[in-house]
Coordinates of C-alpha atoms and ligand atoms in Angstrom, one line a residue:
X1 CA 12.0 16.8 4.3
X2 CA 8.5 15.4 4.4
X3 CA 7.1 19.0 4.9
X4 CA 8.4 19.8 1.4
X5 CA 6.3 17.0 -0.1
X6 CA 3.2 17.2 2.1
X7 CA 1.3 20.0 3.9
X8 CA 0.8 20.0 7.6
X9 CA -2.8 18.8 7.3
X10 CA -1.8 15.7 5.4
X11 CA 1.1 15.0 7.8
X12 CA -1.4 15.1 10.7
X13 CA -3.6 12.6 8.8
X14 CA -0.7 10.2 8.1
X15 CA 0.3 10.3 11.8
X16 CA -2.9 8.5 12.6
X17 CA -2.3 5.7 10.2
X18 CA -2.1 2.2 11.8
X19 CA -2.8 0.1 8.7
X20 CA -1.6 0.1 5.1
X21 CA -4.0 -1.5 2.7
X22 CA -2.6 -2.3 -0.7
X23 CA -4.3 -3.2 -4.0
X24 CA -2.2 -5.8 -5.8
X25 CA -2.4 -5.6 -9.6
X26 CA -1.1 -2.2 -10.7
X27 CA 0.1 -1.2 -7.2
X28 CA 2.2 -4.1 -5.9
X29 CA 2.8 -5.1 -9.6
X30 CA 3.1 -3.1 -12.8
X31 CA -0.3 -4.4 -13.7
X32 CA 0.8 -6.8 -16.3
X33 CA 0.0 -10.5 -16.0
X34 CA 1.8 -13.2 -17.8
X35 CA -0.2 -16.4 -18.3
X36 CA 1.5 -19.7 -19.2
X37 CA 0.0 -22.5 -21.3
X38 CA -1.6 -24.0 -18.1
X39 CA -3.2 -20.7 -17.2
X40 CA -0.8 -20.1 -14.3
X41 CA -0.1 -16.5 -13.6
X42 CA 3.3 -14.8 -13.3
X43 CA 3.5 -11.3 -11.8
X44 CA 6.3 -8.8 -11.4
X45 CA 6.9 -7.5 -7.9
X46 CA 9.5 -4.9 -6.8
X47 CA 12.2 -5.8 -4.3
X48 CA 12.4 -2.2 -2.9
X49 CA 8.6 -2.2 -2.4
X50 CA 9.0 -5.4 -0.5
X51 CA 11.7 -4.0 1.8
X52 CA 9.6 -0.8 2.4
X53 CA 6.7 -3.0 3.5
X54 CA 9.0 -5.0 5.9
X55 CA 10.4 -1.8 7.4
X56 CA 6.9 -0.3 7.8
X57 CA 5.7 -3.4 9.6
X58 CA 8.8 -3.3 11.9
X59 CA 7.6 0.1 13.0
X60 CA 4.2 -1.2 13.9
X61 CA 2.1 -0.4 10.8
X62 CA 0.3 -3.5 9.6
X63 CA 0.0 -4.2 5.9
X64 CA -2.9 -6.0 4.2
X65 CA -3.4 -7.0 0.6
X66 CA -6.8 -6.6 -1.0
X67 CA -7.3 -7.7 -4.6
X68 CA -10.2 -8.4 -6.9
X69 CA -8.4 -11.2 -8.6
X70 CA -7.3 -14.6 -7.3
X71 CA -3.8 -15.9 -7.7
X72 CA -1.5 -18.2 -5.9
X73 CA 1.4 -15.9 -6.7
X74 CA -0.1 -13.3 -4.3
X75 CA -0.1 -15.8 -1.5
X76 CA 3.5 -16.6 -2.1
X77 CA 4.5 -12.9 -2.2
X78 CA 2.6 -12.2 1.0
X79 CA 4.2 -15.1 2.8
X80 CA 7.6 -13.9 1.5
X81 CA 7.1 -10.5 3.0
X82 CA 5.5 -11.7 6.3
X83 CA 2.1 -10.2 5.4
X84 CA -0.4 -12.2 7.4
X85 CA -3.7 -10.9 6.0
X86 CA -4.6 -11.2 2.3
X87 CA -8.1 -10.9 0.8
X88 CA -8.4 -12.2 -2.8
X89 CA -11.4 -12.2 -5.1
X90 CA -12.8 -9.1 -3.4
X91 CA -15.6 -7.5 -5.4
X92 CA -16.3 -4.7 -2.9
X93 CA -13.1 -3.3 -1.2
X94 CA -15.1 -0.9 1.0
X95 CA -17.2 -3.8 2.4
X96 CA -14.1 -5.9 3.2
X97 CA -12.5 -2.9 4.8
X98 CA -15.5 -2.6 7.2
X99 CA -14.8 -6.1 8.3
X100 CA -11.0 -5.5 8.6
X101 CA -11.6 -2.4 10.8
X102 CA -14.2 -4.1 12.9
X103 CA -11.8 -7.0 13.7
X104 CA -9.1 -4.6 14.7
X105 CA -11.3 -2.0 16.5
X106 CA -10.0 0.7 14.1
X107 CA -11.6 3.5 12.0
X108 CA -11.2 4.6 8.5
X109 CA -8.9 7.5 9.7
X110 CA -6.4 4.8 10.7
X111 CA -6.2 3.3 7.1
X112 CA -3.9 4.3 4.3
X113 CA -4.9 2.8 0.9
X114 CA -3.0 2.7 -2.4
X115 CA -4.9 2.1 -5.6
X116 CA -4.7 2.4 -9.3
X117 CA -8.1 1.8 -10.9
X118 CA -11.6 3.1 -10.6
X119 CA -12.7 0.1 -8.5
X120 CA -10.5 1.5 -5.8
X121 CA -12.2 4.9 -5.7
X122 CA -14.9 4.2 -3.1
X123 CA -12.3 3.0 -0.5
X124 CA -9.8 5.8 -1.5
X125 CA -12.5 8.3 -0.7
X126 CA -13.1 6.9 2.8
X127 CA -9.6 6.3 4.2
X128 CA -7.4 8.6 6.3
X129 CA -4.7 8.8 3.7
X130 CA -5.3 7.9 0.1
X131 CA -2.6 7.5 -2.6
X132 CA -2.6 6.6 -6.3
X133 CA 0.3 5.3 -8.2
X134 CA 1.8 7.5 -10.9
X135 CA 0.2 5.5 -13.7
X136 CA -3.2 5.1 -12.0
X137 CA -6.3 5.9 -14.1
X138 CA -6.9 9.6 -14.4
X139 CA -10.0 9.6 -12.2
X140 CA -8.2 7.8 -9.5
X141 CA -5.3 10.3 -9.5
X142 CA -7.9 13.1 -9.2
X143 CA -9.5 11.9 -6.0
X144 CA -6.5 11.1 -3.8
X145 CA -4.4 12.9 -1.2
X146 CA -1.2 11.9 -2.9
X147 CA 0.0 10.7 -6.3
X148 CA 3.3 8.8 -6.2
X149 CA 6.2 9.8 -8.4
X150 CA 6.9 6.1 -9.1
X151 CA 4.7 3.8 -11.1
X152 CA 2.9 0.7 -9.7
X153 CA 5.2 -2.3 -9.2
X154 CA 8.1 0.1 -9.7
X155 CA 8.6 1.7 -6.3
X156 CA 5.2 3.4 -5.7
X157 CA 4.6 1.2 -2.6
X158 CA 8.1 2.0 -1.3
X159 CA 7.4 5.7 -1.7
X160 CA 4.3 5.4 0.4
X161 CA 6.0 3.4 3.1
X162 CA 8.8 5.9 3.3
X163 CA 6.3 8.8 3.4
X164 CA 4.3 7.2 6.3
X165 CA 7.5 6.6 8.3
X166 CA 8.8 10.2 7.5
X167 CA 5.5 11.8 8.6
X168 CA 5.5 9.8 11.8
X169 CA 9.1 10.9 12.4
X170 CA 10.5 7.3 12.3
X171 CA 12.7 7.7 9.2
X172 CA 15.6 9.2 11.1
X173 CA 15.7 6.0 13.1
X174 CA 15.6 3.9 9.9
X175 CA 18.4 6.0 8.5
X176 CA 20.5 5.5 11.7
X177 CA 19.9 1.7 11.5
X178 CA 21.2 1.5 7.9
X179 CA 23.9 4.1 8.5
X180 CA 22.9 6.6 5.8
X181 CA 22.5 9.5 8.2
Ligands
MG201 MG1 -5.4 -2.6 -9.3

């Protein structure tokens, strides 16, 4: 039951969420970057996170990736999951979010954001629902609505996707679809 994890105030906030913004390194991945001799990057993504994102989008919640780094791997992963909007090389996540919201005629109360490091704090403080991965920096964990049980790149995103669907009362429908209810 979602009410055992979140209080009523938080459930009410999550019900307003229309958009999930995700940081990439340390949230979509475990934060480690492998570089080969040519300087190409390899990152670890989580299959269950990916499926959570796909299910969430199927229920009308858009997902956007926002990252301070630049990597072709991120483009590939986004395409793989059907994520249409990716912002790389972002130095100010709050500023890009202003643009994202303006383009969609939404407000900060409609955004959920998951972060792991201190650069994410300004946006985490503004959004309707903020989450930090279990292994986020201590200052990040202190300022969010919810800290996931799972670590970044190891199910944290899946946890947030399920939480949003549960708070919105959609999880029962997901359960029926996959016959685990
Ligand atoms: Mg990060």
